[in-house]
Structure formats: structure tokens, C-alpha cells
Amino acid sequence: MVATLAVGLDAPRAEAQMISGYAQAIAEVSSADTALSAFYAQRNYEPIWTGADDAARRAALFGALEMAGAHGLPAARYDAEGLRAQFAAVRSERERGMLEVAMSRAFLTYAHDVSNGVLEPKKVDSGIVREIPRRDGLVLLQGLVAASDEPMAYMHGLAPRGPQYAQLIKARLDLQRQIARGGWGATVPAKVLRPGDDGPAVVALRERLQAMGYLGRSATAVYDAEMQKAVQQYQFDLGMTADGVAGESTLKEINRAPEERMKSILVAMERLRWMNGLELGARHVWVNIADFSVRIFDNGKQTFESVTVVGQNQADRRTPEFSDQMEMMVINPTWHVPRSITVKEYLPMMQRNPNAAGHINLIDSRGRTVPRSAVDFAAYNARNFPFAMKQPPSDGNALGLVKFLFPNPHNIYLHDTPSKSLFEKEVRAYSHGCIRVGRPFDLAYALLALQTDDPEGFFKKVLNTGAETTVKLEKPVPVHLVYFTAWPTARGKMEYRRDIYGRDAALWSALENAGVELQLLAH
């Protein structure tokens, strides 16, 4: 950097002019940014990037920006090349001040993106109602200065620290190499292949399974036992019915290009960034909507798992994504029918037949049960129907025999169901938005185990009363409703799920529009 001094000025006056030009530039160009303006004012405009002692911090930032693409971030947004060019071109203290602010802006943009995500998810999909714990810009800058001895470690620590994030980065690089080698080969030209089949389609299936790592070296053209075993493992890894038959749905997944899987990985990384800084909880409930599953984790170890049924793929029924605190369970619950279901589903039924859905009571504004014979259903519509509906506790109650509450404005909770057959289906999106649990009693036992020596006995004793009973959890449990179509196992193996709501497709499109590159450029 070159400082241009005014000819004929004495040294103190020249130095004052230099400082004035530098500080004035910072004050001017940072004035619209509260964090930047406050930061530099607090430190009397001392530099953190363009000073003689700032080389390590500069190197750490440029190193981070050069690796931005590996994180699935829009590297061009940070313009590392342009910043380097500015360093080479600085000819005055004013230009140095402008460069100083440009470096801080690039740092804040990168730190914002790598810490908590590129996108504002609610703007992409209204069903993603997760609160993003955004870091304050002033705090980020102050933290960087406080870590002056280890600026590279500080940059590295901005990204999510959980093992899954690192595993996703590795999986993305592995796919990059696979694509460079030609991907997974030709797609399988068949609608269904079964054990005992042979021919060119079986050969294509064999080669694709080999390329994906599910089958060892083989030259067979017959769908033999080894191939059946490989297909079963593939189906199991993707949460499909593991029958060993390569049917239409299985072949659709097998034929997906590695580029499609990479999109899922990049979206999964973005989703983890949204949760960066969120305390999952030593014990927490993890509901992966796309996986149709609920799990409990205790100190990082899975201690419970069950299949689930989630919301239908309709605008007002998709299960939203958010985190909250599970506070209680209700045994023998009453179902208070949501207003939307009452007027959209039951009112038309009762207009055709007043006794329809007779197991559900009509309730007036004073809480009294109203006989169907006293109501002229034809006189009402969805806007003016004056009654609520509720179903008393019973084996046939729509909520089953227990529900698990984490009070939230979306009226979403976990619950039992009398409709057990739906748990046998491969794609389980049938509810109005809440999460039906395949093993609700076992979930109750697991949650109660921390507050009673006999959770099963306690639960059944309350259940046998037949009376609606609320049992508070002595220690609320964090619950996270997530949507991951790409997720690494504990050993780092990638598992994929179908994008049942199309959310990942929308998120990928938004990431791509923001400048995220599908593949890294070769160096």
C-alpha cells in the first residue's frame, strides 16, 4: 500500500492528513451499516485488515473465501479476486479506508452465510418456519479481533461444528470425483427387474450398483442372490421396502444422476447452517419429515426410533419445520377438531347427512354439546358455522390414546392414531400436518423414564382410568422437526430420501439463483 503525503507539509500535519483521509473514508462508506460503523468508531478507526500487523488475519479471510465453494456457498458473492486487486491498486489513504471497509463487508457476508445460511427459508417455502439464530455483525467483528492469535481457527469455527456437516462436505467432494469419472454409468432401461431375470437391463443394473458401491466385482448378466442382496441394501438405505425387487420406485431412485444427489447434499448443508448455534439438547427428539421417522437422542446416541405418518403434500397440510420444547403428554386425549377440518370436511358431510361423523360432538360457544337434530346445517357455510367439534377420549379417537405436546402457533404435535395400516406404506404422507407415531406407547415410556422408575406401569395406570390426563415432563425436551433428504449415518455413509413436498427443489433453485455452484471448479 502506498501513502501519498502532501508536499511541503511537516510530518505531524502529513500524518494527520493521512489519518483523516483514511478515517473519513471509513466513516463515509460504513455509515449505512450500523455494525460496521459502530465497530470502527469504537476502535478509533484502527484497521483490522490493511495495517502492517494484519497479514495473518488477511490470509485467514482469503483462505476462507477460497474454500467457500466447498461449503456450498456462492463464492462469487465475496469477490476475493476483486479484493486482492484492490490491495494491489491502493494509492492513497482514502483508498485504503475504502478497502478496509470492503474487506469487513466481505467478511461479514461470508460469516453470515457460513454461520447461518445463504437463504431466508420462509421466503422460499412458507412451511419452513424455523427461527434462524443469526449472529450480530458487531459481535462477529469483535470476535474476530479477540481471536487475533488464531484467526484461521476463528474462521473455521464459523461453520456448523457437528460431524454431519463435515461428512456432507466430504460426500459432496466424493460425488464430485464420481462425476468426473463418468458418474454411475448408464441408467437401467427397465420398469421392473426381479431375481432370476437376465439380459442387458440386468447388466446395466449390475454396473450401476457397482459404481454406487453396493456390489463387488462381477460379470454376471443374471439377477442373482448377490444382486438381490445389493438391491435390498440400497432399498434399506433409502428407507424403501427392502424386498430385493428392483421395481418402478426403486429403479427411479437408482437411475437418479449423481448431480441430483449433490443438490440434496448442498441443501442439507444449508439446512444445518440454519440450525447452527441452536442447542439441540443433550436429550432431544428428532423428527425427520422426509424420512417419516422420529428418534430420541441422548448425549449423541440414538435411544429410540419409530416410523411416522406426516402431513399430506397439500398446501395447508404439509408438516412445517421448526424447533420447540416438548412439555407434556396427554393420555386419553380429547380431539378438538381444528376449525379448518370442521368447516372444510365435516360441515359438507353433515349438510348431506346430519348424522355423519356422529362420533364427534357439536359444541356451542358456551361449551355445551348440541344435538344434531337441533341444527339446520344447510343454513351455514364455512364462514358463519357457529359450532366447534370435539371427539371424547376413546380407542377410536383420531389422536389415539396419547399425544405429545410442544405448544406452538402452528398447532403441530405428535400423537397416536387408530389408523395403524398407514405405517406399513412406503411413503407415509397422509395426515393434516401433525405427526402420527407408530410406537406411541414406547415413546411415552422413553420420555417418562427420566422421572419414574416404572414408566410403563405409570403410563398404563393412567391409561386404564379412561380419563383425559395431562402429564408434564419434569424436564422439557427439545424437539426438532427437520426435513433432510440427504443425511450421513454415524459411519459417514450417505442415505437419501425423496423430496415429498418439493421443498428441496425450491431451496436448490434459490441457492442456484444466489450463486451456489453445483460442482466445484477444478484447480
XYZ file of C-alpha atoms in Angstrom:
523
model
C 0.000 0.000 0.000
C 1.212 3.491 -0.816
C 0.553 6.553 1.330
C 0.603 9.817 -0.638
C 1.841 12.703 1.531
C 1.177 16.342 0.693
C 4.382 18.087 -0.492
C 5.663 20.793 1.878
C 3.721 19.620 4.966
C 5.635 18.865 8.141
C 5.475 15.275 9.417
C 2.739 15.730 12.081
C 0.466 17.589 9.651
C 1.099 14.974 6.954
C 0.297 12.155 9.364
C -2.898 13.898 10.459
C -3.979 14.275 6.832
C -3.301 10.601 6.205
C -5.338 9.546 9.227
C -8.080 11.967 8.322
C -8.385 10.655 4.768
C -8.379 7.038 5.907
C -10.821 7.544 8.795
C -13.095 9.796 6.773
C -13.362 7.164 4.064
C -14.289 4.500 6.627
C -16.853 6.758 8.252
C -18.423 7.580 4.908
C -18.629 4.126 3.360
C -19.678 2.353 6.579
C -22.337 4.875 7.608
C -25.206 2.826 6.165
C -24.143 -0.288 8.109
C -24.794 0.018 11.846
C -22.478 -2.844 12.838
C -19.556 -1.637 10.717
C -19.983 1.984 11.731
C -20.114 1.142 15.435
C -17.197 -1.271 15.198
C -14.772 1.186 13.636
C -15.910 4.084 15.806
C -15.290 2.003 18.931
C -11.699 1.292 17.890
C -10.981 4.838 16.691
C -10.845 3.576 13.084
C -7.810 1.355 13.633
C -7.575 -1.173 10.800
C -8.029 -4.925 11.126
C -7.186 -5.825 7.502
C -4.981 -3.169 5.946
C -2.475 -2.490 8.705
C 1.113 -3.710 8.833
C 0.244 -6.244 11.552
C -2.863 -7.642 9.857
C -1.242 -10.133 7.486
C -2.399 -13.246 9.381
C -5.993 -12.023 9.528
C -5.963 -11.150 5.820
C -4.582 -14.568 4.956
C -7.233 -16.264 7.091
C -10.049 -14.415 5.340
C -8.732 -15.021 1.845
C -8.193 -18.677 2.706
C -11.790 -18.952 3.918
C -13.168 -17.208 0.832
C -11.214 -19.538 -1.443
C -12.856 -22.516 0.322
C -16.363 -21.029 0.221
C -17.361 -23.204 -2.724
C -16.595 -26.366 -0.751
C -19.207 -25.242 1.785
C -21.791 -24.866 -0.969
C -21.672 -21.082 -0.663
C -21.900 -18.521 -3.509
C -18.170 -17.808 -3.723
C -18.551 -15.022 -6.297
C -20.582 -13.047 -3.747
C -17.456 -12.413 -1.662
C -15.290 -11.317 -4.632
C -11.945 -12.442 -3.236
C -10.266 -11.756 -6.575
C -11.592 -8.196 -6.639
C -10.376 -7.586 -3.098
C -6.899 -8.811 -3.990
C -6.874 -6.463 -6.959
C -7.872 -3.577 -4.706
C -4.940 -4.314 -2.418
C -2.581 -4.098 -5.368
C -4.141 -0.855 -6.581
C -4.310 1.217 -3.368
C -2.573 4.571 -3.883
C -3.961 6.765 -1.088
C -5.123 6.613 2.486
C -8.676 7.248 1.342
C -8.492 4.209 -0.920
C -7.070 2.213 1.973
C -10.035 3.217 4.120
C -12.449 2.118 1.406
C -10.601 -1.197 1.054
C -10.688 -1.694 4.823
C -14.482 -1.465 4.814
C -14.763 -3.650 1.702
C -12.786 -6.383 3.490
C -15.008 -6.157 6.553
C -18.129 -6.300 4.381
C -16.824 -9.405 2.619
C -16.039 -10.970 5.992
C -19.497 -10.220 7.379
C -21.248 -11.527 4.265
C -19.204 -14.731 4.358
C -19.609 -15.127 8.130
C -23.373 -14.592 7.835
C -23.652 -17.204 5.080
C -21.368 -19.888 6.516
C -22.737 -19.478 10.047
C -26.475 -19.378 9.464
C -27.192 -19.849 5.791
C -27.413 -18.073 2.467
C -31.221 -18.071 2.310
C -34.080 -16.786 4.418
C -36.065 -20.046 4.315
C -39.510 -18.532 4.961
C -39.140 -16.545 1.751
C -38.588 -19.756 -0.213
C -41.185 -22.007 1.429
C -43.800 -20.860 3.925
C -43.679 -24.279 5.578
C -40.148 -23.633 6.839
C -40.946 -21.587 9.922
C -37.634 -22.171 11.650
C -36.209 -19.229 13.568
C -32.643 -18.635 12.387
C -30.229 -17.668 15.204
C -28.428 -15.002 13.155
C -25.204 -13.670 14.636
C -24.849 -9.939 15.160
C -22.319 -8.291 12.828
C -20.691 -6.277 15.584
C -20.242 -9.435 17.684
C -18.689 -11.250 14.700
C -16.166 -8.469 14.131
C -15.315 -8.196 17.808
C -14.861 -11.956 17.995
C -12.506 -11.870 15.042
C -10.332 -9.230 16.692
C -10.377 -11.112 20.004
C -9.079 -14.180 18.140
C -6.130 -12.268 16.664
C -3.711 -15.044 17.659
C -5.725 -17.691 15.780
C -7.723 -16.013 13.010
C -7.824 -19.184 10.888
C -9.368 -21.145 13.774
C -11.961 -18.403 14.194
C -12.885 -18.559 10.504
C -13.122 -22.330 10.659
C -15.344 -22.138 13.743
C -17.981 -20.049 11.987
C -19.383 -23.098 10.151
C -21.502 -25.756 11.888
C -19.270 -27.944 14.038
C -21.344 -31.127 14.147
C -19.866 -34.191 12.444
C -22.720 -34.325 9.915
C -21.658 -31.043 8.325
C -18.110 -32.265 7.737
C -19.479 -35.567 6.429
C -21.705 -33.723 3.956
C -18.707 -31.723 2.677
C -16.807 -34.981 2.176
C -19.783 -36.630 0.461
C -20.052 -33.678 -1.888
C -16.347 -33.991 -2.811
C -16.737 -37.756 -3.287
C -19.619 -37.152 -5.688
C -17.532 -34.545 -7.488
C -14.866 -37.163 -8.140
C -17.501 -39.733 -9.172
C -18.980 -37.322 -11.700
C -15.502 -36.642 -13.082
C -15.120 -40.402 -13.640
C -18.359 -40.523 -15.608
C -20.960 -40.724 -12.860
C -22.696 -44.017 -12.152
C -22.922 -45.144 -15.746
C -25.911 -45.733 -17.986
C -29.396 -45.748 -16.473
C -31.258 -49.040 -16.176
C -33.728 -49.431 -19.105
C -36.460 -51.371 -17.316
C -39.663 -50.886 -15.326
C -39.097 -53.856 -13.026
C -36.333 -56.441 -12.557
C -36.653 -59.494 -10.338
C -34.320 -62.234 -9.086
C -33.770 -64.710 -11.912
C -34.059 -62.112 -14.697
C -31.220 -61.705 -17.148
C -30.229 -59.602 -20.122
C -28.863 -56.101 -20.886
C -31.040 -54.326 -18.279
C -29.679 -56.596 -15.545
C -26.144 -55.809 -16.733
C -26.928 -52.076 -16.512
C -28.314 -52.591 -13.002
C -25.212 -54.535 -12.009
C -22.882 -51.823 -13.294
C -24.839 -49.049 -11.616
C -24.873 -50.868 -8.263
C -21.137 -51.426 -8.590
C -20.496 -47.751 -9.334
C -22.536 -46.760 -6.271
C -20.600 -49.170 -4.057
C -23.356 -51.700 -3.424
C -21.952 -54.614 -5.406
C -18.489 -56.073 -5.757
C -16.733 -57.076 -8.949
C -18.895 -59.343 -11.058
C -19.529 -60.167 -14.721
C -22.871 -61.892 -14.323
C -25.812 -60.999 -16.550
C -28.254 -62.742 -14.182
C -30.157 -61.133 -11.319
C -28.607 -63.488 -8.772
C -28.626 -63.657 -4.969
C -25.752 -61.180 -4.653
C -27.578 -58.638 -6.770
C -30.771 -59.180 -4.781
C -28.836 -58.556 -1.578
C -27.321 -55.374 -3.042
C -30.756 -54.091 -4.099
C -32.129 -54.833 -0.626
C -29.304 -52.880 0.995
C -29.895 -49.985 -1.380
C -33.614 -50.018 -0.589
C -32.900 -50.145 3.139
C -30.509 -47.200 2.907
C -33.164 -45.133 1.131
C -35.947 -46.018 3.562
C -37.774 -48.125 0.999
C -39.427 -51.532 1.318
C -36.399 -53.836 1.201
C -37.841 -56.709 -0.826
C -34.875 -57.118 -3.179
C -37.033 -56.475 -6.244
C -35.985 -53.560 -8.431
C -39.470 -52.229 -9.043
C -40.509 -48.929 -10.575
C -39.903 -46.781 -7.471
C -36.563 -48.479 -6.732
C -35.307 -48.069 -10.303
C -36.398 -44.430 -10.282
C -34.071 -43.836 -7.342
C -31.256 -45.978 -8.745
C -31.427 -44.041 -12.013
C -31.047 -40.650 -10.363
C -27.928 -38.837 -11.531
C -25.177 -38.083 -9.005
C -25.767 -34.400 -9.751
C -29.264 -34.763 -8.234
C -27.794 -36.278 -5.087
C -25.295 -33.429 -4.914
C -28.167 -30.929 -4.909
C -29.651 -32.777 -1.920
C -26.304 -32.582 -0.126
C -25.925 -28.861 -0.770
C -29.445 -28.198 0.503
C -28.743 -30.345 3.588
C -25.660 -28.233 4.322
C -27.766 -25.082 4.094
C -30.343 -26.577 6.462
C -27.614 -27.382 9.002
C -26.384 -23.801 8.788
C -29.894 -22.611 9.702
C -29.591 -24.655 12.908
C -26.031 -23.569 13.697
C -25.981 -22.091 17.184
C -29.226 -23.842 18.127
C -28.687 -26.027 21.185
C -30.101 -29.414 20.176
C -30.196 -30.615 23.774
C -28.336 -33.463 25.494
C -31.640 -35.298 25.127
C -33.742 -34.280 22.155
C -36.460 -35.544 19.838
C -35.551 -35.516 16.129
C -38.399 -35.798 13.612
C -37.198 -36.071 10.012
C -40.286 -35.384 7.938
C -38.732 -36.667 4.703
C -37.664 -39.893 6.456
C -41.074 -40.494 8.121
C -39.285 -41.125 11.415
C -38.986 -39.887 14.989
C -35.945 -40.548 17.137
C -34.708 -39.709 20.614
C -31.038 -38.933 21.105
C -29.332 -38.963 24.494
C -25.862 -37.418 24.510
C -25.490 -38.094 20.798
C -26.627 -41.724 20.966
C -29.935 -42.834 19.482
C -32.095 -44.414 22.181
C -35.500 -44.603 20.466
C -36.865 -44.805 16.933
C -40.284 -45.131 15.364
C -41.884 -44.754 11.968
C -44.272 -41.852 11.499
C -47.010 -40.541 9.247
C -46.626 -36.862 8.302
C -48.745 -34.224 6.590
C -50.140 -34.722 3.121
C -48.480 -32.921 0.244
C -51.120 -30.205 0.111
C -50.601 -26.512 0.762
C -52.392 -26.432 4.111
C -51.391 -29.900 5.321
C -47.626 -30.179 4.923
C -45.823 -30.603 8.229
C -43.826 -27.434 8.960
C -40.173 -27.301 10.039
C -39.277 -25.725 13.371
C -37.830 -26.444 16.816
C -39.588 -26.184 20.165
C -39.783 -27.721 23.643
C -41.886 -30.804 24.370
C -43.531 -30.023 27.716
C -46.207 -32.653 28.317
C -48.158 -35.638 27.118
C -51.911 -36.065 27.281
C -53.124 -39.612 27.953
C -56.657 -40.429 26.739
C -56.815 -37.147 24.821
C -59.868 -35.332 23.558
C -59.605 -34.341 19.910
C -60.517 -30.701 19.473
C -61.146 -30.676 15.755
C -59.309 -27.792 14.041
C -61.610 -25.180 12.557
C -60.292 -25.839 9.059
C -61.225 -29.527 9.253
C -64.590 -28.735 10.807
C -65.739 -26.420 8.019
C -63.908 -27.941 5.053
C -64.556 -31.617 5.728
C -67.256 -32.224 8.333
C -69.696 -29.407 7.536
C -70.242 -30.587 3.909
C -70.709 -34.140 5.220
C -73.302 -33.007 7.777
C -75.101 -30.916 5.170
C -75.609 -34.107 3.179
C -76.338 -36.223 6.258
C -76.832 -34.538 9.681
C -75.734 -37.707 11.463
C -72.432 -38.023 9.593
C -69.352 -38.275 11.829
C -71.724 -38.944 14.724
C -68.818 -39.959 16.982
C -67.749 -36.293 17.071
C -69.731 -33.888 19.242
C -71.010 -30.468 18.217
C -70.119 -27.796 20.784
C -71.661 -24.337 21.012
C -69.950 -21.109 22.107
C -70.774 -21.830 25.760
C -69.177 -25.278 25.673
C -72.421 -27.226 25.585
C -72.978 -30.324 23.453
C -75.618 -29.639 20.796
C -77.810 -32.445 19.326
C -77.587 -32.772 15.555
C -81.376 -32.642 15.280
C -81.319 -29.068 16.588
C -79.134 -27.746 13.776
C -80.094 -26.784 10.219
C -76.711 -27.403 8.609
C -77.921 -26.050 5.252
C -78.192 -22.587 6.832
C -74.436 -22.322 7.358
C -71.253 -22.062 5.375
C -67.550 -22.171 6.218
C -67.538 -18.546 7.381
C -70.555 -18.481 9.678
C -70.757 -22.038 11.077
C -71.067 -21.292 14.826
C -70.106 -24.662 16.291
C -66.866 -26.352 17.265
C -66.389 -30.116 17.175
C -64.609 -32.432 19.552
C -64.188 -36.154 19.958
C -64.062 -37.525 23.535
C -61.361 -39.991 24.626
C -61.748 -43.497 23.196
C -59.872 -46.227 21.359
C -61.257 -44.768 18.129
C -60.219 -41.192 18.877
C -58.392 -39.627 15.930
C -55.442 -38.877 18.246
C -55.355 -42.420 19.578
C -54.583 -42.828 23.261
C -51.763 -40.334 23.765
C -50.484 -37.103 22.296
C -47.204 -35.277 22.886
C -47.354 -31.502 23.105
C -44.802 -28.795 22.384
C -47.170 -25.775 22.332
C -46.620 -23.778 19.150
C -48.581 -21.353 16.953
C -48.815 -23.961 14.185
C -50.847 -26.414 16.325
C -48.486 -29.261 15.476
C -47.839 -32.187 17.821
C -47.035 -35.914 17.870
C -49.790 -38.424 18.581
C -51.072 -41.979 18.441
C -53.627 -42.997 15.810
C -56.200 -45.767 15.330
C -55.208 -45.943 11.631
C -52.294 -48.344 12.039
C -52.288 -49.654 8.462
C -50.718 -46.459 7.106
C -47.459 -47.262 8.889
C -46.974 -50.183 6.504
C -46.802 -47.903 3.478
C -43.501 -46.775 1.991
C -44.460 -43.118 1.545
C -46.367 -42.027 4.637
C -47.765 -38.539 3.994
C -51.433 -38.744 4.973
C -52.099 -36.519 7.988
C -53.427 -32.981 8.254
C -49.985 -31.814 9.405
C -49.404 -33.409 12.792
C -47.066 -36.384 13.195
C -48.586 -39.788 13.885
C -46.228 -42.142 15.734
C -46.027 -45.859 15.036
C -44.847 -46.738 18.570
C -46.549 -44.081 20.705
C -46.574 -46.055 23.957
C -42.847 -46.791 23.685
C -42.234 -43.101 23.018
C -44.191 -42.293 26.175
C -42.173 -44.815 28.197
C -38.904 -43.361 26.900
C -39.942 -39.805 27.808
C -41.225 -40.818 31.258
C -38.158 -42.898 32.090
C -36.324 -39.849 33.419
C -38.992 -39.119 36.035
C -40.278 -42.509 37.199
C -38.715 -45.901 37.921
C -41.635 -47.681 36.272
C -42.608 -45.627 33.206
C -44.674 -48.400 31.635
C -46.596 -49.123 34.835
C -47.204 -45.416 35.450
C -48.453 -44.867 31.886
C -50.781 -47.863 31.888
C -52.240 -46.949 35.255
C -53.242 -43.535 33.929
C -54.397 -45.018 30.624
C -56.679 -47.509 32.341
C -58.656 -44.725 34.021
C -60.016 -43.752 30.622
C -59.940 -40.130 31.774
C -58.110 -37.392 29.907
C -54.944 -36.736 31.934
C -52.090 -34.318 31.290
C -48.650 -35.487 32.458
C -45.991 -32.807 32.486
C -42.428 -33.657 31.631
C -40.352 -32.614 34.629
C -37.647 -31.501 32.229
C -38.910 -30.248 28.838
C -37.276 -31.977 25.888
C -36.191 -30.052 22.776
C -37.972 -31.315 19.667
C -36.716 -30.592 16.165
C -38.919 -31.025 13.102
C -36.491 -31.211 10.186
C -36.541 -32.160 6.511
C -33.329 -33.815 5.314
C -33.315 -35.746 2.044
C -29.565 -36.334 2.393
C -28.109 -37.401 5.731
C -24.947 -39.244 6.764
C -25.063 -42.273 9.041
C -22.847 -42.408 12.134
C -20.192 -44.003 9.907
C -20.481 -41.267 7.293
C -22.375 -43.269 4.671
C -24.887 -41.133 2.803
C -28.566 -42.016 2.859
C -31.104 -40.252 0.653
C -34.842 -39.692 0.843
C -37.480 -38.487 -1.591
C -38.368 -34.800 -1.694
C -42.011 -35.450 -0.816
C -43.002 -31.780 -0.570
C -40.710 -30.400 -3.269
C -39.045 -28.196 -0.664
C -35.518 -29.223 -1.571
C -36.142 -28.483 -5.238
C -37.299 -24.960 -4.335
C -34.347 -24.444 -1.999
C -31.855 -25.626 -4.577
C -33.329 -23.255 -7.153
C -32.974 -20.382 -4.653
C -29.386 -21.375 -3.823
C -28.535 -21.558 -7.502
C -30.062 -18.108 -8.072
C -27.927 -16.838 -5.188
C -24.809 -18.070 -6.991
C -24.153 -21.503 -5.493
C -22.328 -23.725 -7.983
C -23.357 -27.352 -8.296
C -19.802 -28.514 -8.891
C -16.516 -27.098 -7.724
C -14.149 -25.791 -10.346
C -11.075 -27.947 -10.911
C -7.851 -26.392 -9.709
